[in-house]
PDB file of C-alpha atoms in Angstrom:
ATOM      1  CA  UNK K   9       0.000   0.000   0.000  1.00 36.00           C
ATOM      2  CA  UNK K  10       1.444   3.346  -1.016  1.00 37.00           C
ATOM      3  CA  UNK K  11       2.045   5.736   1.853  1.00 40.00           C
ATOM      4  CA  UNK K  12       0.616   9.239   1.749  1.00 43.00           C
ATOM      5  CA  UNK K  13       3.443  11.773   1.744  1.00 57.00           C
ATOM      6  CA  UNK K  14       3.701  14.022   4.768  1.00 87.00           C
ATOM      7  CA  UNK K  15       1.853  17.289   4.441  1.00 94.00           C
ATOM      8  CA  UNK K  16       3.781  20.559   4.665  1.00 96.00           C
ATOM      9  CA  UNK K  17       3.929  21.747   8.257  1.00 96.00           C
ATOM     10  CA  UNK K  18       3.747  25.218   9.742  1.00 97.00           C
ATOM     11  CA  UNK K  19       5.917  25.568  12.836  1.00 97.00           C
ATOM     12  CA  UNK K  20       4.366  28.276  14.998  1.00 98.00           C
ATOM     13  CA  UNK K  21       7.056  29.185  17.501  1.00 98.00           C
ATOM     14  CA  UNK K  22       5.471  31.180  20.288  1.00 98.00           C
ATOM     15  CA  UNK K  23       5.400  31.752  24.022  1.00 98.00           C
ATOM     16  CA  UNK K  24       2.225  31.780  26.128  1.00 98.00           C
ATOM     17  CA  UNK K  25       3.336  35.021  27.838  1.00 98.00           C
ATOM     18  CA  UNK K  26       4.157  36.831  24.577  1.00 97.00           C
ATOM     19  CA  UNK K  27       1.743  39.675  23.825  1.00 97.00           C
ATOM     20  CA  UNK K  28       2.477  39.727  20.089  1.00 97.00           C
ATOM     21  CA  UNK K  29       1.829  35.975  20.042  1.00 98.00           C
ATOM     22  CA  UNK K  30      -1.584  36.736  21.549  1.00 98.00           C
ATOM     23  CA  UNK K  31      -2.180  38.781  18.417  1.00 97.00           C
ATOM     24  CA  UNK K  32      -0.840  36.077  16.105  1.00 98.00           C
ATOM     25  CA  UNK K  33      -2.480  33.001  17.652  1.00 97.00           C
ATOM     26  CA  UNK K  34      -5.945  33.708  16.156  1.00 97.00           C
ATOM     27  CA  UNK K  35      -4.294  33.986  12.724  1.00 98.00           C
ATOM     28  CA  UNK K  36      -2.598  30.604  13.176  1.00 98.00           C
ATOM     29  CA  UNK K  37      -5.805  29.017  14.446  1.00 96.00           C
ATOM     30  CA  UNK K  38      -7.644  30.264  11.353  1.00 96.00           C
ATOM     31  CA  UNK K  39      -4.870  28.963   9.094  1.00 96.00           C
ATOM     32  CA  UNK K  40      -5.107  25.567  10.776  1.00 94.00           C
ATOM     33  CA  UNK K  41      -8.818  25.441  10.001  1.00 93.00           C
ATOM     34  CA  UNK K  42      -8.805  26.890   6.488  1.00 95.00           C
ATOM     35  CA  UNK K  43      -5.734  25.024   5.205  1.00 95.00           C
ATOM     36  CA  UNK K  44      -6.841  21.676   6.643  1.00 93.00           C
ATOM     37  CA  UNK K  45      -5.857  18.912   4.251  1.00 93.00           C
ATOM     38  CA  UNK K  46      -3.121  21.041   2.671  1.00 95.00           C
ATOM     39  CA  UNK K  47      -0.830  21.454   5.666  1.00 96.00           C
ATOM     40  CA  UNK K  48      -0.550  20.772   9.361  1.00 95.00           C
ATOM     41  CA  UNK K  49       0.255  23.186  12.185  1.00 96.00           C
ATOM     42  CA  UNK K  50       2.598  22.462  15.080  1.00 96.00           C
ATOM     43  CA  UNK K  51       2.974  24.856  17.996  1.00 97.00           C
ATOM     44  CA  UNK K  52       6.356  25.050  19.722  1.00 97.00           C
ATOM     45  CA  UNK K  53       6.982  26.855  23.011  1.00 97.00           C
ATOM     46  CA  UNK K  54      10.059  29.033  23.056  1.00 96.00           C
ATOM     47  CA  UNK K  55      10.616  29.634  26.758  1.00 97.00           C
ATOM     48  CA  UNK K  56      10.618  33.436  26.687  1.00 96.00           C
ATOM     49  CA  UNK K  57      10.414  33.872  30.480  1.00 97.00           C
ATOM     50  CA  UNK K  58      12.609  31.281  32.186  1.00 96.00           C
ATOM     51  CA  UNK K  59      15.527  31.113  34.598  1.00 95.00           C
ATOM     52  CA  UNK K  60      16.558  34.448  36.025  1.00 96.00           C
ATOM     53  CA  UNK K  61      13.828  36.197  34.045  1.00 95.00           C
ATOM     54  CA  UNK K  62      11.083  34.511  36.101  1.00 98.00           C
ATOM     55  CA  UNK K  63       9.566  36.899  38.612  1.00 98.00           C
ATOM     56  CA  UNK K  64       6.659  39.218  39.411  1.00 98.00           C
ATOM     57  CA  UNK K  65       5.059  40.973  36.474  1.00 98.00           C
ATOM     58  CA  UNK K  66       5.904  44.355  37.999  1.00 97.00           C
ATOM     59  CA  UNK K  67       9.471  43.808  36.750  1.00 96.00           C
ATOM     60  CA  UNK K  68       8.317  44.231  33.154  1.00 95.00           C
ATOM     61  CA  UNK K  69       4.992  46.017  33.492  1.00 97.00           C
ATOM     62  CA  UNK K  70       6.227  49.371  32.233  1.00 96.00           C
ATOM     63  CA  UNK K  71       7.296  47.721  28.990  1.00 94.00           C
ATOM     64  CA  UNK K  72       4.288  45.395  28.769  1.00 96.00           C
ATOM     65  CA  UNK K  73       1.717  48.139  29.391  1.00 95.00           C
ATOM     66  CA  UNK K  74       3.092  50.199  26.502  1.00 95.00           C
ATOM     67  CA  UNK K  75       3.432  47.217  24.158  1.00 95.00           C
ATOM     68  CA  UNK K  76      -0.091  45.926  24.690  1.00 95.00           C
ATOM     69  CA  UNK K  77      -1.564  49.176  23.397  1.00 95.00           C
ATOM     70  CA  UNK K  78       0.378  48.658  20.167  1.00 97.00           C
ATOM     71  CA  UNK K  79      -0.646  45.009  19.938  1.00 98.00           C
ATOM     72  CA  UNK K  80      -4.308  45.944  20.326  1.00 97.00           C
ATOM     73  CA  UNK K  81      -4.031  48.588  17.612  1.00 97.00           C
ATOM     74  CA  UNK K  82      -2.121  46.463  15.112  1.00 97.00           C
ATOM     75  CA  UNK K  83      -3.483  42.962  15.761  1.00 97.00           C
ATOM     76  CA  UNK K  84      -7.038  43.786  16.803  1.00 96.00           C
ATOM     77  CA  UNK K  85      -7.036  41.692  19.981  1.00 97.00           C
ATOM     78  CA  UNK K  86      -8.113  42.982  23.376  1.00 97.00           C
ATOM     79  CA  UNK K  87      -6.274  42.719  26.662  1.00 98.00           C
ATOM     80  CA  UNK K  88      -8.927  42.345  29.317  1.00 98.00           C
ATOM     81  CA  UNK K  89      -9.503  44.482  32.368  1.00 98.00           C
ATOM     82  CA  UNK K  90      -8.515  41.611  34.672  1.00 98.00           C
ATOM     83  CA  UNK K  91      -5.117  41.305  33.007  1.00 98.00           C
ATOM     84  CA  UNK K  92      -4.507  45.054  33.207  1.00 98.00           C
ATOM     85  CA  UNK K  93      -5.426  45.012  36.882  1.00 98.00           C
ATOM     86  CA  UNK K  94      -3.078  42.151  37.730  1.00 97.00           C
ATOM     87  CA  UNK K  95      -0.316  43.937  35.852  1.00 97.00           C
ATOM     88  CA  UNK K  96      -0.888  47.144  37.777  1.00 96.00           C
ATOM     89  CA  UNK K  97      -0.989  45.220  41.072  1.00 98.00           C
ATOM     90  CA  UNK K  98       2.296  43.653  40.095  1.00 98.00           C
ATOM     91  CA  UNK K  99       2.727  40.438  42.114  1.00 98.00           C
ATOM     92  CA  UNK K 100       1.650  37.815  39.539  1.00 98.00           C
ATOM     93  CA  UNK K 101       4.569  35.495  38.812  1.00 98.00           C
ATOM     94  CA  UNK K 102       5.623  35.422  35.186  1.00 98.00           C
ATOM     95  CA  UNK K 103       6.985  32.001  34.187  1.00 98.00           C
ATOM     96  CA  UNK K 104       6.703  30.461  30.731  1.00 98.00           C
ATOM     97  CA  UNK K 105       7.166  26.891  31.900  1.00 98.00           C
ATOM     98  CA  UNK K 106       3.758  26.123  33.542  1.00 98.00           C
ATOM     99  CA  UNK K 107       1.629  27.085  30.504  1.00 98.00           C
ATOM    100  CA  UNK K 108       4.161  25.513  28.149  1.00 98.00           C
ATOM    101  CA  UNK K 109       3.878  22.277  30.153  1.00 98.00           C
ATOM    102  CA  UNK K 110       0.129  22.477  29.578  1.00 98.00           C
ATOM    103  CA  UNK K 111       0.758  22.651  25.843  1.00 98.00           C
ATOM    104  CA  UNK K 112       3.068  19.631  26.105  1.00 98.00           C
ATOM    105  CA  UNK K 113       0.304  17.644  27.827  1.00 98.00           C
ATOM    106  CA  UNK K 114      -2.338  18.838  25.387  1.00 98.00           C
ATOM    107  CA  UNK K 115      -0.356  17.463  22.460  1.00 96.00           C
ATOM    108  CA  UNK K 116      -0.237  14.082  24.214  1.00 96.00           C
ATOM    109  CA  UNK K 117      -3.992  13.910  24.824  1.00 97.00           C
ATOM    110  CA  UNK K 118      -5.516  15.782  21.882  1.00 92.00           C
ATOM    111  CA  UNK K 119      -6.813  13.405  19.192  1.00 87.00           C
ATOM    112  CA  UNK K 120      -7.902  16.118  16.757  1.00 88.00           C
ATOM    113  CA  UNK K 121      -4.781  18.261  16.176  1.00 88.00           C
ATOM    114  CA  UNK K 122      -6.296  21.287  17.894  1.00 93.00           C
ATOM    115  CA  UNK K 123      -2.985  22.562  19.276  1.00 94.00           C
ATOM    116  CA  UNK K 124      -3.283  25.993  17.675  1.00 95.00           C
ATOM    117  CA  UNK K 125      -6.738  26.397  19.203  1.00 96.00           C
ATOM    118  CA  UNK K 126      -5.432  25.388  22.628  1.00 97.00           C
ATOM    119  CA  UNK K 127      -2.529  27.855  22.343  1.00 97.00           C
ATOM    120  CA  UNK K 128      -5.056  30.583  21.572  1.00 97.00           C
ATOM    121  CA  UNK K 129      -7.245  29.501  24.493  1.00 97.00           C
ATOM    122  CA  UNK K 130      -4.241  29.585  26.846  1.00 97.00           C
ATOM    123  CA  UNK K 131      -3.505  33.150  25.904  1.00 98.00           C
ATOM    124  CA  UNK K 132      -7.142  34.195  26.030  1.00 98.00           C
ATOM    125  CA  UNK K 133      -7.322  32.838  29.592  1.00 98.00           C
ATOM    126  CA  UNK K 134      -4.311  34.950  30.578  1.00 98.00           C
ATOM    127  CA  UNK K 135      -4.463  38.125  28.533  1.00 98.00           C
ATOM    128  CA  UNK K 136      -8.213  38.221  28.137  1.00 97.00           C
ATOM    129  CA  UNK K 137      -9.435  36.952  31.504  1.00 98.00           C
ATOM    130  CA  UNK K 138      -6.439  37.408  33.806  1.00 98.00           C
ATOM    131  CA  UNK K 139      -6.339  33.727  34.815  1.00 98.00           C
ATOM    132  CA  UNK K 140      -3.313  32.483  36.758  1.00 98.00           C
ATOM    133  CA  UNK K 141      -1.202  30.288  34.467  1.00 98.00           C
ATOM    134  CA  UNK K 142       0.738  29.042  37.511  1.00 97.00           C
ATOM    135  CA  UNK K 143      -2.445  27.493  38.929  1.00 97.00           C
ATOM    136  CA  UNK K 144      -3.297  23.923  37.811  1.00 95.00           C
ATOM    137  CA  UNK K 145      -6.996  24.704  38.208  1.00 96.00           C
ATOM    138  CA  UNK K 146      -6.713  27.028  35.205  1.00 97.00           C
ATOM    139  CA  UNK K 147      -5.799  24.029  33.067  1.00 97.00           C
ATOM    140  CA  UNK K 148      -8.611  21.930  34.499  1.00 96.00           C
ATOM    141  CA  UNK K 149     -11.072  24.381  32.954  1.00 96.00           C
ATOM    142  CA  UNK K 150      -9.242  24.469  29.617  1.00 97.00           C
ATOM    143  CA  UNK K 151      -8.921  20.683  29.452  1.00 97.00           C
ATOM    144  CA  UNK K 152     -12.642  20.331  30.112  1.00 97.00           C
ATOM    145  CA  UNK K 153     -13.425  22.900  27.415  1.00 96.00           C
ATOM    146  CA  UNK K 154     -11.546  20.722  24.899  1.00 97.00           C
ATOM    147  CA  UNK K 155     -13.237  17.527  26.060  1.00 96.00           C
ATOM    148  CA  UNK K 156     -10.136  16.013  27.651  1.00 97.00           C
ATOM    149  CA  UNK K 157      -9.878  13.942  30.822  1.00 97.00           C
ATOM    150  CA  UNK K 158      -9.237  16.625  33.433  1.00 97.00           C
ATOM    151  CA  UNK K 159      -7.695  14.363  36.093  1.00 97.00           C
ATOM    152  CA  UNK K 160      -5.297  12.825  33.575  1.00 98.00           C
ATOM    153  CA  UNK K 161      -4.385  16.247  32.212  1.00 98.00           C
ATOM    154  CA  UNK K 162      -3.522  17.548  35.668  1.00 96.00           C
ATOM    155  CA  UNK K 163      -1.621  14.365  36.563  1.00 97.00           C
ATOM    156  CA  UNK K 164       0.582  14.678  33.503  1.00 98.00           C
ATOM    157  CA  UNK K 165       1.030  18.436  33.944  1.00 98.00           C
ATOM    158  CA  UNK K 166       2.591  17.837  37.370  1.00 97.00           C
ATOM    159  CA  UNK K 167       5.010  15.100  36.252  1.00 98.00           C
ATOM    160  CA  UNK K 168       8.763  15.838  36.302  1.00 98.00           C
ATOM    161  CA  UNK K 169       8.947  14.155  32.893  1.00 98.00           C
ATOM    162  CA  UNK K 170       6.594  16.782  31.486  1.00 98.00           C
ATOM    163  CA  UNK K 171       8.739  19.596  32.826  1.00 98.00           C
ATOM    164  CA  UNK K 172      11.817  17.928  31.342  1.00 98.00           C
ATOM    165  CA  UNK K 173      10.180  17.504  27.930  1.00 98.00           C
ATOM    166  CA  UNK K 174       9.096  21.134  27.961  1.00 98.00           C
ATOM    167  CA  UNK K 175      12.601  22.366  28.770  1.00 98.00           C
ATOM    168  CA  UNK K 176      13.942  20.198  25.964  1.00 98.00           C
ATOM    169  CA  UNK K 177      11.494  21.934  23.642  1.00 97.00           C
ATOM    170  CA  UNK K 178      12.797  25.328  24.785  1.00 97.00           C
ATOM    171  CA  UNK K 179      16.324  24.121  24.005  1.00 96.00           C
ATOM    172  CA  UNK K 180      15.283  22.802  20.577  1.00 95.00           C
ATOM    173  CA  UNK K 181      13.752  26.168  19.687  1.00 95.00           C
ATOM    174  CA  UNK K 182      16.986  27.814  20.788  1.00 93.00           C
ATOM    175  CA  UNK K 183      18.957  25.574  18.424  1.00 94.00           C
ATOM    176  CA  UNK K 184      16.732  26.635  15.521  1.00 89.00           C
ATOM    177  CA  UNK K 185      18.082  30.115  16.112  1.00 88.00           C
ATOM    178  CA  UNK K 186      14.767  31.887  16.688  1.00 89.00           C
ATOM    179  CA  UNK K 187      15.448  35.515  17.588  1.00 81.00           C
ATOM    180  CA  UNK K 188      11.992  36.481  18.830  1.00 92.00           C
ATOM    181  CA  UNK K 189       8.363  35.474  19.173  1.00 97.00           C
ATOM    182  CA  UNK K 190       6.260  34.762  17.290  1.00 98.00           C
ATOM    183  CA  UNK K 191       8.209  33.175  14.436  1.00 98.00           C
ATOM    184  CA  UNK K 192       6.509  31.031  11.810  1.00 98.00           C
ATOM    185  CA  UNK K 193       8.293  28.609   9.487  1.00 97.00           C
ATOM    186  CA  UNK K 194       6.946  26.322   6.771  1.00 97.00           C
ATOM    187  CA  UNK K 195       8.632  22.922   6.768  1.00 96.00           C
ATOM    188  CA  UNK K 196       8.417  20.861   3.587  1.00 95.00           C
ATOM    189  CA  UNK K 197      10.473  17.710   3.894  1.00 91.00           C
ATOM    190  CA  UNK K 198      13.929  18.811   4.994  1.00 90.00           C
ATOM    191  CA  UNK K 199      13.471  22.367   3.750  1.00 93.00           C
ATOM    192  CA  UNK K 200      12.361  25.311   5.855  1.00 94.00           C
ATOM    193  CA  UNK K 201      10.842  28.563   4.613  1.00 96.00           C
ATOM    194  CA  UNK K 202      10.510  31.571   6.891  1.00 96.00           C
ATOM    195  CA  UNK K 203       6.934  32.851   6.772  1.00 97.00           C
ATOM    196  CA  UNK K 204       7.010  35.687   9.307  1.00 97.00           C
ATOM    197  CA  UNK K 205       8.998  37.173  12.127  1.00 96.00           C
ATOM    198  CA  UNK K 206       6.544  38.796  14.488  1.00 96.00           C
ATOM    199  CA  UNK K 207       2.864  39.468  13.927  1.00 97.00           C
ATOM    200  CA  UNK K 208       1.398  39.375  10.418  1.00 98.00           C
ATOM    201  CA  UNK K 209      -2.277  39.971   9.525  1.00 97.00           C
ATOM    202  CA  UNK K 210      -4.220  37.028   8.156  1.00 98.00           C
ATOM    203  CA  UNK K 211      -4.375  38.109   4.497  1.00 98.00           C
ATOM    204  CA  UNK K 212      -0.662  38.906   4.330  1.00 98.00           C
ATOM    205  CA  UNK K 213       0.202  35.715   6.161  1.00 98.00           C
ATOM    206  CA  UNK K 214      -1.965  33.652   3.806  1.00 98.00           C
ATOM    207  CA  UNK K 215      -0.066  35.150   0.873  1.00 98.00           C
ATOM    208  CA  UNK K 216       3.225  34.273   2.546  1.00 97.00           C
ATOM    209  CA  UNK K 217       2.070  30.680   3.063  1.00 98.00           C
ATOM    210  CA  UNK K 218       0.916  30.340  -0.560  1.00 97.00           C
ATOM    211  CA  UNK K 219       4.198  31.754  -1.875  1.00 97.00           C
ATOM    212  CA  UNK K 220       6.227  29.375   0.287  1.00 97.00           C
ATOM    213  CA  UNK K 221       4.132  26.388  -0.816  1.00 96.00           C
ATOM    214  CA  UNK K 222       4.607  27.415  -4.459  1.00 95.00           C
ATOM    215  CA  UNK K 223       8.369  27.836  -3.957  1.00 95.00           C
ATOM    216  CA  UNK K 224       8.603  24.432  -2.314  1.00 93.00           C
ATOM    217  CA  UNK K 225       6.657  22.840  -5.167  1.00 90.00           C
ATOM    218  CA  UNK K 226       8.911  24.433  -7.777  1.00 91.00           C
ATOM    219  CA  UNK K 227      12.059  23.374  -5.968  1.00 87.00           C
ATOM    220  CA  UNK K 228      10.708  19.856  -5.531  1.00 78.00           C
ATOM    221  CA  UNK K 229      10.064  19.599  -9.291  1.00 71.00           C
ATOM    222  CA  UNK K 230      13.666  20.419 -10.197  1.00 69.00           C
TER     223      UNK K 230
END
């Protein structure tokens, strides 16, 4: 029986705490839906806030509060009142690993390749609703929303092996040489095509995807 060749794959390299990724995640989710059957989407966590950068949001709030106004204007997303209030209060711990672990677990349990939708939901919970991404109860709600076994999700989220796998993913993204988030790459076989560095509106991003697919097809025909 002849095997079906692998579909082209978009690598969406993001971080759950990245405001510009909050703008880009709805674009990627839409691409996942509208290009179904033509390509797949994989979401990779980059580990933007780890190590010595982990700490209360007050450390970066001056920068974040200015940037989110620009993200809202350019990307058309909304940062909720609850998020603005927790930023102004300042004590919420910023750490990329807990929500990235949730993404690791989601990939293990999701049977429908909804990773882009889950990444968007993670960021909506944080930036839209001000939920605590350090709290496992936040993921209980999200897991239930996606029809997953909540107890199993939380069990896996707490495992040392999950933390280790997530840190390995951070390291793998670092080896790719990603300079910032979000970054999107189209992978066709062993070839990679940069689609966007940073946010890109849907129509422009769709054009970038189509051009990369066309380029890959032409190169494959040579």
